[in-house]
Tab-separated table of C-alpha atoms and ligand atoms in Angstrom:
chain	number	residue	atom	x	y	z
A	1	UNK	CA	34.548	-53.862	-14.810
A	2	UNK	CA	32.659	-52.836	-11.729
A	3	UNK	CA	34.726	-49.507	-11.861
A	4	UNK	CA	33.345	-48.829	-15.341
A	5	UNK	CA	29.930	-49.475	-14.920
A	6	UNK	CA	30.211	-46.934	-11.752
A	7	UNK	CA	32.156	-44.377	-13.935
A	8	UNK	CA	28.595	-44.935	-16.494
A	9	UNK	CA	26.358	-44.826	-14.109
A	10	UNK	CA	27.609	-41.522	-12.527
A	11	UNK	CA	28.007	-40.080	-16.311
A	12	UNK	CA	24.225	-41.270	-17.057
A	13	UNK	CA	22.643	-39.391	-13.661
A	14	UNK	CA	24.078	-35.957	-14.606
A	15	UNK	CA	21.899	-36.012	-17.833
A	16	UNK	CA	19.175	-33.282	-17.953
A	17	UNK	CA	17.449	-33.566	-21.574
A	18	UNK	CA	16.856	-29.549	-22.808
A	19	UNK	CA	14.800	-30.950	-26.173
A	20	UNK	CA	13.400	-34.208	-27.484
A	21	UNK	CA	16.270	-34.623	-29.635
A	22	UNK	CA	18.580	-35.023	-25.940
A	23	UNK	CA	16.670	-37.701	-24.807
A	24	UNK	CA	17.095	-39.705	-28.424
A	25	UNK	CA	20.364	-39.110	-28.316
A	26	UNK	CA	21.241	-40.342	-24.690
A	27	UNK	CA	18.798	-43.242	-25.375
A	28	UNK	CA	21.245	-44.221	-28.631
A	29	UNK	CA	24.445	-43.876	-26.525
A	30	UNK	CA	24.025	-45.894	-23.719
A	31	UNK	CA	20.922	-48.518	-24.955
A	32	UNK	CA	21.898	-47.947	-28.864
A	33	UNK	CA	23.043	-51.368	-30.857
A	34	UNK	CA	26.588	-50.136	-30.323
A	35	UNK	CA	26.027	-48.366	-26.811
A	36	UNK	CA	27.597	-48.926	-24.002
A	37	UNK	CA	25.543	-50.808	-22.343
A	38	UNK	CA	25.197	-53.639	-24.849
A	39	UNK	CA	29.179	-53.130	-25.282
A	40	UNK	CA	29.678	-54.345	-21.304
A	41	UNK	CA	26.918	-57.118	-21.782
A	42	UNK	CA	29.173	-57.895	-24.925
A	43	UNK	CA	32.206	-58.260	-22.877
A	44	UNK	CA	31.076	-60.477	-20.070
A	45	UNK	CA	31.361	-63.437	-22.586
A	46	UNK	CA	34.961	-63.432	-21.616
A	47	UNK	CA	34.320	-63.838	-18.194
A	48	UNK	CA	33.959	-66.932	-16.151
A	49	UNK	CA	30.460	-67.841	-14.976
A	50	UNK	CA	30.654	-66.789	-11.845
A	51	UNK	CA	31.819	-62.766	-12.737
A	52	UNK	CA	28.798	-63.179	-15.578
A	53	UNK	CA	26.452	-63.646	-12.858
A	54	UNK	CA	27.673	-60.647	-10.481
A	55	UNK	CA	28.297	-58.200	-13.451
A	56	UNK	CA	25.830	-59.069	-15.514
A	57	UNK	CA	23.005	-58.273	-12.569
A	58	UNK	CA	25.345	-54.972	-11.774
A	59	UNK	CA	24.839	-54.350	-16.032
A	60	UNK	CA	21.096	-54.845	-15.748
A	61	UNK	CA	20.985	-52.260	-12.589
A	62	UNK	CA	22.835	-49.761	-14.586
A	63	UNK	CA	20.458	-50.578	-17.679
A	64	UNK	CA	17.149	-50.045	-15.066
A	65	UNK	CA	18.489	-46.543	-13.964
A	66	UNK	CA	18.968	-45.676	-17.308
A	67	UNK	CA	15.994	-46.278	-18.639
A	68	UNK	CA	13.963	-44.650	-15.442
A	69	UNK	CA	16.547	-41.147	-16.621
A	70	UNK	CA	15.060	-41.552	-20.216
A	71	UNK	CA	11.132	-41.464	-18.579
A	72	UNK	CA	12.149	-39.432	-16.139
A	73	UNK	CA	13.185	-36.501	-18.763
A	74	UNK	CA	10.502	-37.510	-21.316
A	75	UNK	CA	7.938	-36.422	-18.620
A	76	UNK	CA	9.843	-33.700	-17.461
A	77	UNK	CA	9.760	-32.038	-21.194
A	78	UNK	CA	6.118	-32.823	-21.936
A	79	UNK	CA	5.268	-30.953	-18.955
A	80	UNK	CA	7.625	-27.844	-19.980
A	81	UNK	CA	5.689	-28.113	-23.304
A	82	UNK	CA	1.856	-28.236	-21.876
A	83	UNK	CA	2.787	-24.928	-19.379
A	84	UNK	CA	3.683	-22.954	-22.723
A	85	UNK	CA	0.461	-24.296	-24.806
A	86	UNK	CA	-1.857	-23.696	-21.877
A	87	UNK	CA	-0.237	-19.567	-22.285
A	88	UNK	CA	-2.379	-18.114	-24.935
A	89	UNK	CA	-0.708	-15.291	-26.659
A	90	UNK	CA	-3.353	-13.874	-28.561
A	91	UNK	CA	-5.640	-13.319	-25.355
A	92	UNK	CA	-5.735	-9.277	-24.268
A	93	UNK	CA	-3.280	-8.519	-21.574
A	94	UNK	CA	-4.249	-7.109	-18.072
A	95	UNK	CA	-4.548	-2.966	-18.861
A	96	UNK	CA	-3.076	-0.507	-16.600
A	97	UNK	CA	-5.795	1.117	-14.497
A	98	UNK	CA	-6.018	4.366	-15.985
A	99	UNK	CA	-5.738	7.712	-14.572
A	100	UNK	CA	-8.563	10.413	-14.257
A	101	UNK	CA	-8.395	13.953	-14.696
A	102	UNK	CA	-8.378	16.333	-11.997
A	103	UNK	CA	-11.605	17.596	-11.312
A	104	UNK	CA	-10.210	21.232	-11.591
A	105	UNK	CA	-8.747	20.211	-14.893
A	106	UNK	CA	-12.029	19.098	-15.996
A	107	UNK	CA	-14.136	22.086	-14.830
A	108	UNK	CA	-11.590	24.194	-16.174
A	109	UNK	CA	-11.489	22.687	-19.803
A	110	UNK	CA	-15.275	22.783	-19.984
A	111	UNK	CA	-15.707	25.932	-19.444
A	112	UNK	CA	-12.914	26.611	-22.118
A	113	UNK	CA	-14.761	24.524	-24.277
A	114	UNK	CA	-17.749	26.700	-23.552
A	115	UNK	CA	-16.119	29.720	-24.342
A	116	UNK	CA	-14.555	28.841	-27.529
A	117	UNK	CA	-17.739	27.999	-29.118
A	118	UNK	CA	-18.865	31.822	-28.843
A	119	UNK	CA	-15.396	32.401	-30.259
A	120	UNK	CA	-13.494	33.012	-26.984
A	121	UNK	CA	-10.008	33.109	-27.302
A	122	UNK	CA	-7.560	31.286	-25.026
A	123	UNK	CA	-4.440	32.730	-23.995
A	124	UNK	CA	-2.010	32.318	-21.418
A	125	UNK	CA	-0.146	34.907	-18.393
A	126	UNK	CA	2.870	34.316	-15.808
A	127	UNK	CA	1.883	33.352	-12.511
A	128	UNK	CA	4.478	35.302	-11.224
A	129	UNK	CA	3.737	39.234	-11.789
A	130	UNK	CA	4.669	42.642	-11.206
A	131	UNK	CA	2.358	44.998	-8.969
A	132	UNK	CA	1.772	46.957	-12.190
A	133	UNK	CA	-0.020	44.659	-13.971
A	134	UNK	CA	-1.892	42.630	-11.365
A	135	UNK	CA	-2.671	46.255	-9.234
A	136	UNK	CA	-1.736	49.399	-10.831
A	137	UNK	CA	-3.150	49.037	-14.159
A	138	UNK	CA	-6.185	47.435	-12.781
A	139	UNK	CA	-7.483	50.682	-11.317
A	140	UNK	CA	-6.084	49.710	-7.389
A	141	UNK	CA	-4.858	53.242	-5.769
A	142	UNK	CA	-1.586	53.136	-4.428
A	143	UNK	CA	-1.804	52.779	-0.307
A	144	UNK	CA	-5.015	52.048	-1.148
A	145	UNK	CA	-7.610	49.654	1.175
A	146	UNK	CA	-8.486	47.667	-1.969
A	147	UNK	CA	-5.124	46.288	-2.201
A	148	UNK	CA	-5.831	44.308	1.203
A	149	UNK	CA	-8.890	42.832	-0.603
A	150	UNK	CA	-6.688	40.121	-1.852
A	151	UNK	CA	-3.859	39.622	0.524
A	152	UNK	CA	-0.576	39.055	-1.410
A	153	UNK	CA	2.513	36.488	-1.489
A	154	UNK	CA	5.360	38.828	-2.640
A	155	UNK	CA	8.363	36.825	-3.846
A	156	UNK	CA	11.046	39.065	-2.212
A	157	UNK	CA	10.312	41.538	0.682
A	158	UNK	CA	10.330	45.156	-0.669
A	159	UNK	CA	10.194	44.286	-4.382
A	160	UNK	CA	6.964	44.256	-6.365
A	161	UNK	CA	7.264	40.568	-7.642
A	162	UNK	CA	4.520	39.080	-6.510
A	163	UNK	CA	2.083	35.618	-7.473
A	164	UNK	CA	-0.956	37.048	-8.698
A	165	UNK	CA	-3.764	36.992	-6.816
A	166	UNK	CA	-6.208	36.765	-9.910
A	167	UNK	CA	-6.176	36.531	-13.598
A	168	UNK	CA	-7.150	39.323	-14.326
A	169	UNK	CA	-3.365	40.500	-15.088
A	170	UNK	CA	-3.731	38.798	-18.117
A	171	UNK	CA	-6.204	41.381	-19.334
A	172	UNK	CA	-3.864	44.038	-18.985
A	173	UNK	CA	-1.117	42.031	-20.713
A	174	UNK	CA	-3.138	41.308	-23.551
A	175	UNK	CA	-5.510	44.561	-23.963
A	176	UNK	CA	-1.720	46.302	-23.797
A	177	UNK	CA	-0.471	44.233	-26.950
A	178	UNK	CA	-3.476	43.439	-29.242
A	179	UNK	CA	-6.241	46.129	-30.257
A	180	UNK	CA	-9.918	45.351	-30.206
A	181	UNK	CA	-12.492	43.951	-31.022
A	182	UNK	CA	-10.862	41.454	-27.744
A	183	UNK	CA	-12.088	38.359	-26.643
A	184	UNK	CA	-10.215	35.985	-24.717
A	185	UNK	CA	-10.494	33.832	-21.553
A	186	UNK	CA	-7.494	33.128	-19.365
A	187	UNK	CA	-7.289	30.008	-16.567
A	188	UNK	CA	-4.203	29.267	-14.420
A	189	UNK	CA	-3.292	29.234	-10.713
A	190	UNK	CA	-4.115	32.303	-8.406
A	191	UNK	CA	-2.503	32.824	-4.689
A	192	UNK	CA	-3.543	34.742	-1.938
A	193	UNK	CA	-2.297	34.760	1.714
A	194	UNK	CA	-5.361	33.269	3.358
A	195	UNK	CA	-6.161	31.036	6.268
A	196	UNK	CA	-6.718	27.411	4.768
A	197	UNK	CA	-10.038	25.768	5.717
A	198	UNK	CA	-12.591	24.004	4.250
A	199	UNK	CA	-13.604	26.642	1.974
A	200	UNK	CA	-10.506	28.670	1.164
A	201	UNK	CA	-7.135	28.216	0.480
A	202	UNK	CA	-3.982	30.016	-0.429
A	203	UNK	CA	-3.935	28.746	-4.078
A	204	UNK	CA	-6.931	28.462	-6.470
A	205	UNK	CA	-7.826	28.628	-10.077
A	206	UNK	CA	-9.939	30.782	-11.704
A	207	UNK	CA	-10.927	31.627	-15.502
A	208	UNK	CA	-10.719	35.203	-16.678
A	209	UNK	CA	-12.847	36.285	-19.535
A	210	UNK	CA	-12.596	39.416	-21.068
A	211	UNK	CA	-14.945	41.135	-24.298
A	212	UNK	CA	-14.154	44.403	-25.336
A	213	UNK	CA	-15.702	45.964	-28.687
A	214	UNK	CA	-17.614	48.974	-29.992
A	215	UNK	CA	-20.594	49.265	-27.872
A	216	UNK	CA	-20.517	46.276	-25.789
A	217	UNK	CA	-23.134	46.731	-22.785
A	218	UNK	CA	-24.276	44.811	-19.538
A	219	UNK	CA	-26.474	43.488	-21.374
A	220	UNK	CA	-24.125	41.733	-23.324
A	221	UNK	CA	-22.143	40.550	-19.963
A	222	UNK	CA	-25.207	39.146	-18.620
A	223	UNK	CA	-26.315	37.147	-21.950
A	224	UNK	CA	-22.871	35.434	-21.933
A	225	UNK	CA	-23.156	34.286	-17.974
A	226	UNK	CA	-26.265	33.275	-18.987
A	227	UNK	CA	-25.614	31.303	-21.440
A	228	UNK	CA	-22.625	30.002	-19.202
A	229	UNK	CA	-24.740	28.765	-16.407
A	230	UNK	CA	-27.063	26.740	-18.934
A	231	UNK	CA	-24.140	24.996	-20.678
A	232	UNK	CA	-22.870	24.038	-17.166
A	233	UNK	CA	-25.781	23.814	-14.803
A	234	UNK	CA	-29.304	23.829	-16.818
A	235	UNK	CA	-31.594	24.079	-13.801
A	236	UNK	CA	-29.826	26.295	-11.724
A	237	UNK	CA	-31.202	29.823	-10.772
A	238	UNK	CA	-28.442	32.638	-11.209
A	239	UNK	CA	-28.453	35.719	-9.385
A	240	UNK	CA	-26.951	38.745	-10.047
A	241	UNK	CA	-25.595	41.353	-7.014
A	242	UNK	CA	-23.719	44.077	-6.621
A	243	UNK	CA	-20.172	44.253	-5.777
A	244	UNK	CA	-17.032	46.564	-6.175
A	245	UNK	CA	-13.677	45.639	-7.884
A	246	UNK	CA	-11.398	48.434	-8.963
A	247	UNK	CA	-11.792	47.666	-12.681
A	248	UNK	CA	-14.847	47.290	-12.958
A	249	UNK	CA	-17.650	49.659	-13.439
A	250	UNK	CA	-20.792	48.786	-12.466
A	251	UNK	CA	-19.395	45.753	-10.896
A	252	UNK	CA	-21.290	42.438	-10.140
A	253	UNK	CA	-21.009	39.007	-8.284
A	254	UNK	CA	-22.924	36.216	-9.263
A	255	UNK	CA	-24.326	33.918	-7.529
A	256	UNK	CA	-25.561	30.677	-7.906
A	257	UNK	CA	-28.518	28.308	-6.635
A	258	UNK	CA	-28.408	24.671	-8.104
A	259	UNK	CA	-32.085	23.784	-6.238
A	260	UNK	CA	-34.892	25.650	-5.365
A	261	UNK	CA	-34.020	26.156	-1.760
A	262	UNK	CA	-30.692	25.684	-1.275
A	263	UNK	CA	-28.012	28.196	-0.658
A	264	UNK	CA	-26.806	30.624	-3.367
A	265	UNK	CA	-23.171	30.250	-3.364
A	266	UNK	CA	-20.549	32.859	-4.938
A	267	UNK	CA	-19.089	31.527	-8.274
A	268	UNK	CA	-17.893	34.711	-9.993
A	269	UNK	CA	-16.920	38.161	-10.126
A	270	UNK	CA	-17.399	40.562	-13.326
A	271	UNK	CA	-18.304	44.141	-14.294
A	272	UNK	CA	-17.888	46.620	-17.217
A	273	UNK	CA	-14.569	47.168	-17.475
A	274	UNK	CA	-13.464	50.330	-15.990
A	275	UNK	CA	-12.500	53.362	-18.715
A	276	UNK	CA	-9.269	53.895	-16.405
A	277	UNK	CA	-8.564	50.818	-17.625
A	278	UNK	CA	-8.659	50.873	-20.752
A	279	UNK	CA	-6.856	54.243	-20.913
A	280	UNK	CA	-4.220	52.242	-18.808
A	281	UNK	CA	-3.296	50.187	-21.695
A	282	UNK	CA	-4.237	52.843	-24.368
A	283	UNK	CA	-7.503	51.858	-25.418
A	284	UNK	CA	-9.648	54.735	-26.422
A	285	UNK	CA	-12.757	54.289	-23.846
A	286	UNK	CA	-14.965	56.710	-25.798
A	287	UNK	CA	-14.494	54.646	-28.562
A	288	UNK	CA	-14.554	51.088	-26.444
A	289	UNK	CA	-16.084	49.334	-23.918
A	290	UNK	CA	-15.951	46.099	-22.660
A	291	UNK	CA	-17.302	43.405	-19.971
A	292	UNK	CA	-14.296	41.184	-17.757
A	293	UNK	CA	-15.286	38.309	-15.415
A	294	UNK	CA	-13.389	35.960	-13.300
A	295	UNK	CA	-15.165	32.502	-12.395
A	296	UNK	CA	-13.665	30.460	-9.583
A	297	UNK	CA	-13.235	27.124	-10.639
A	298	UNK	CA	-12.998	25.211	-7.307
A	299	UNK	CA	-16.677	26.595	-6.904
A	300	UNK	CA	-17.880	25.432	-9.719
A	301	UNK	CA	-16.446	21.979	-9.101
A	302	UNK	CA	-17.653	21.926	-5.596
A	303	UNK	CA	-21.163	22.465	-6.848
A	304	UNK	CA	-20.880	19.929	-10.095
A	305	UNK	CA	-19.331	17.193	-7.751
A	306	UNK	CA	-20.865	17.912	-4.469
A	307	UNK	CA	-17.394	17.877	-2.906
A	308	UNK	CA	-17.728	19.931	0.354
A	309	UNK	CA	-14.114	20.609	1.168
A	310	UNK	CA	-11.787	22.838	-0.824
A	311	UNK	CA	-9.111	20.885	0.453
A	312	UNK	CA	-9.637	17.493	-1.181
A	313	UNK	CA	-8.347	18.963	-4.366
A	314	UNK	CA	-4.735	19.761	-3.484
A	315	UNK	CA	-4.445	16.758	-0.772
A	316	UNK	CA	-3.707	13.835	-4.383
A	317	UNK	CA	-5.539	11.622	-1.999
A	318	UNK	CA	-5.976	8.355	-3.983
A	319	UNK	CA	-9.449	8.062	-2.357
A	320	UNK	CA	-10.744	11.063	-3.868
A	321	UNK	CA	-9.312	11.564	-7.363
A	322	UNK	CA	-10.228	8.243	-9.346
A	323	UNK	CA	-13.818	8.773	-8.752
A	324	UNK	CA	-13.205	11.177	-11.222
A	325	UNK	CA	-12.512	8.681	-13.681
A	326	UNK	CA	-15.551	8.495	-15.833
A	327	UNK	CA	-17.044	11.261	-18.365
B	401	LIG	N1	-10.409	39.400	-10.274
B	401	LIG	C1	-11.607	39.327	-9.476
B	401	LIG	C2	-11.343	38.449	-8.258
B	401	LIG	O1	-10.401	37.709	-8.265
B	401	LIG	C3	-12.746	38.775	-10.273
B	401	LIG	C4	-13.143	39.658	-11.408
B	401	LIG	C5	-12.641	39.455	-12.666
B	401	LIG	C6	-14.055	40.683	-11.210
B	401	LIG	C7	-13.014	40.247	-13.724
B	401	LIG	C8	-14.452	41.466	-12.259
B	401	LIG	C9	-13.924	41.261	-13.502
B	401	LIG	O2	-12.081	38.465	-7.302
């Protein structure tokens, strides 16, 4: 007898209820009319007085233990139940933290933006050029001292591969496959081999634009920065100075003053474009003429976002790009 109460007991104590339905059942088998419990109280009638006493108290022990399992699990379960109603499905979830755009990114599709409205169109060049098209056809003698204006990353010594050191490539590739009326803006990565510092480096961006129609004067070239500076900057003073690039003919840098007397810093370079170079690329300049500029966007941005160190841009410093976030 005592061996089969033990053999119950140890059965009962493995018991781990999963849903209300567990408990219920466990309850019925051991406590149940016909369980096994009341079946050993049934069978100490049999037994002599004496055994009744020690069994039965050994029966009533096993009963207690059972009966703590059955509260045990109950409480067990209700607490499994109140964890998954205090979870409320229907609240939002935690978001990601979002990204921000590059301040470069958002300069540069501004001024696209800008450009577009005055029916600008936006088209695309390789980073990786020939010397034809970002020298030669631009106008820049052969052995000539305005090739060291822009000192150059060629891709293999002795080959003229090179990564451009401005945009304005992409004039010659498109003036060379579409005929005027031409007008088209251009962004994209620039190199040149230069010390980095604080307010150069070896890789900007800039934003070509190039106009060319019947009759198209400096006039006309210095409407459209014009009207560039007041889209971007609307109190800003611009200032318009002489310059020299190969292609370009009168040629012009402009620069830029965002308050009264602070400093007038260089945001762009631009001129009439240069009848070599149209006849380069087989335009007819006595028919044609035409206005180019090329804005540096890192200026522009450093002027917009009072950032005073070229660097920041290319460092992905987590610091300094998600306070870009807004707009
Ligand atoms: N390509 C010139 C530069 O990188 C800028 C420029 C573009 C000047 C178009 C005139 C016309 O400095």
């Amino acid at each position: 007898m005592i061996k089969k109460i033990k053999e119950i007991q140890k059965e009962a104590s493995g018991f781990q209820a999963v849903k209300l339905q567990d408990i219920e059942d466990f309850r019925i088998k051991y406590l149940g009319k016909n369980g096994l419990i009341p079946t050993l109280f049934g069978e100490l009638k049999n037994l002599s007085k004496t055994e009744k006493k020690r069994f039965g108290g050994n029966i009533n022990l096993l009963k207690s233990i059972v009966l703590d399992i059955i509260q045990k699990n109950k409480k067990e379960l209700s607490e499994e139940e109140k964890k998954s109603e205090e979870m409320d499905f229907t609240l939002p979830g935690y978001s990601w933290e979002l990204g921000a755009r590059h301040p470069i990114s958002k300069v540069k599709n501004k001024i696209v933006k800008i450009f577009e409205r005055i029916g600008f169109l936006l088209c695309k060049g390789p980073e990786i050029e020939d010397d034809w098209h970002n020298f030669t056809a631009l106008n820049f003698p052969e052995q000539h001292p305005a090739r060291e204006m822009q000192d150059t990353f060629f891709i293999e010594k002795n080959t003229d591969i090179l990564l451009r050191t401005h945009t304005s490539s992409v004039q010659i590739r498109y003036m060379k496959n579409n005929p005027p009326p031409i007008r088209i803006i251009s962004n994209g990565r620039v190199y040149r081999n230069e010390v980095i510092s604080s307010h150069s480096h070896c890789m900007f961006h800039q934003i070509e634009g190039l106009f060319v129609d019947k009759g198209v004067s400096f006039a006309d070239l210095k409407q459209t920065i014009q009207y560039l500076k007041h889209s971007i900057f609307v109190n800003s003073k611009i200032r318009v100075r002489p310059s020299y690039f190969p292609f370009t003919a009168p040629s012009a840098e402009i620069d830029i003053q965002l308050s009264s007397n602070g400093p007038w810093l260089e945001v762009l370079g631009c001129g009439l474009v240069n009848p070599k170079v149209l006849k380069n690329v087989g335009i007819d300049p006595e028919v044609y003429s035409g206005f180019a500029f090329g804005i540096g966007i890192e200026r522009i941005a450093l002027l917009l976002y009072q950032i005073n160190d070229i660097r920041l841009y290319f460092d992905n410093d987590l610091r300094f790009l998600p306070q870009f976030r807004s707009e």
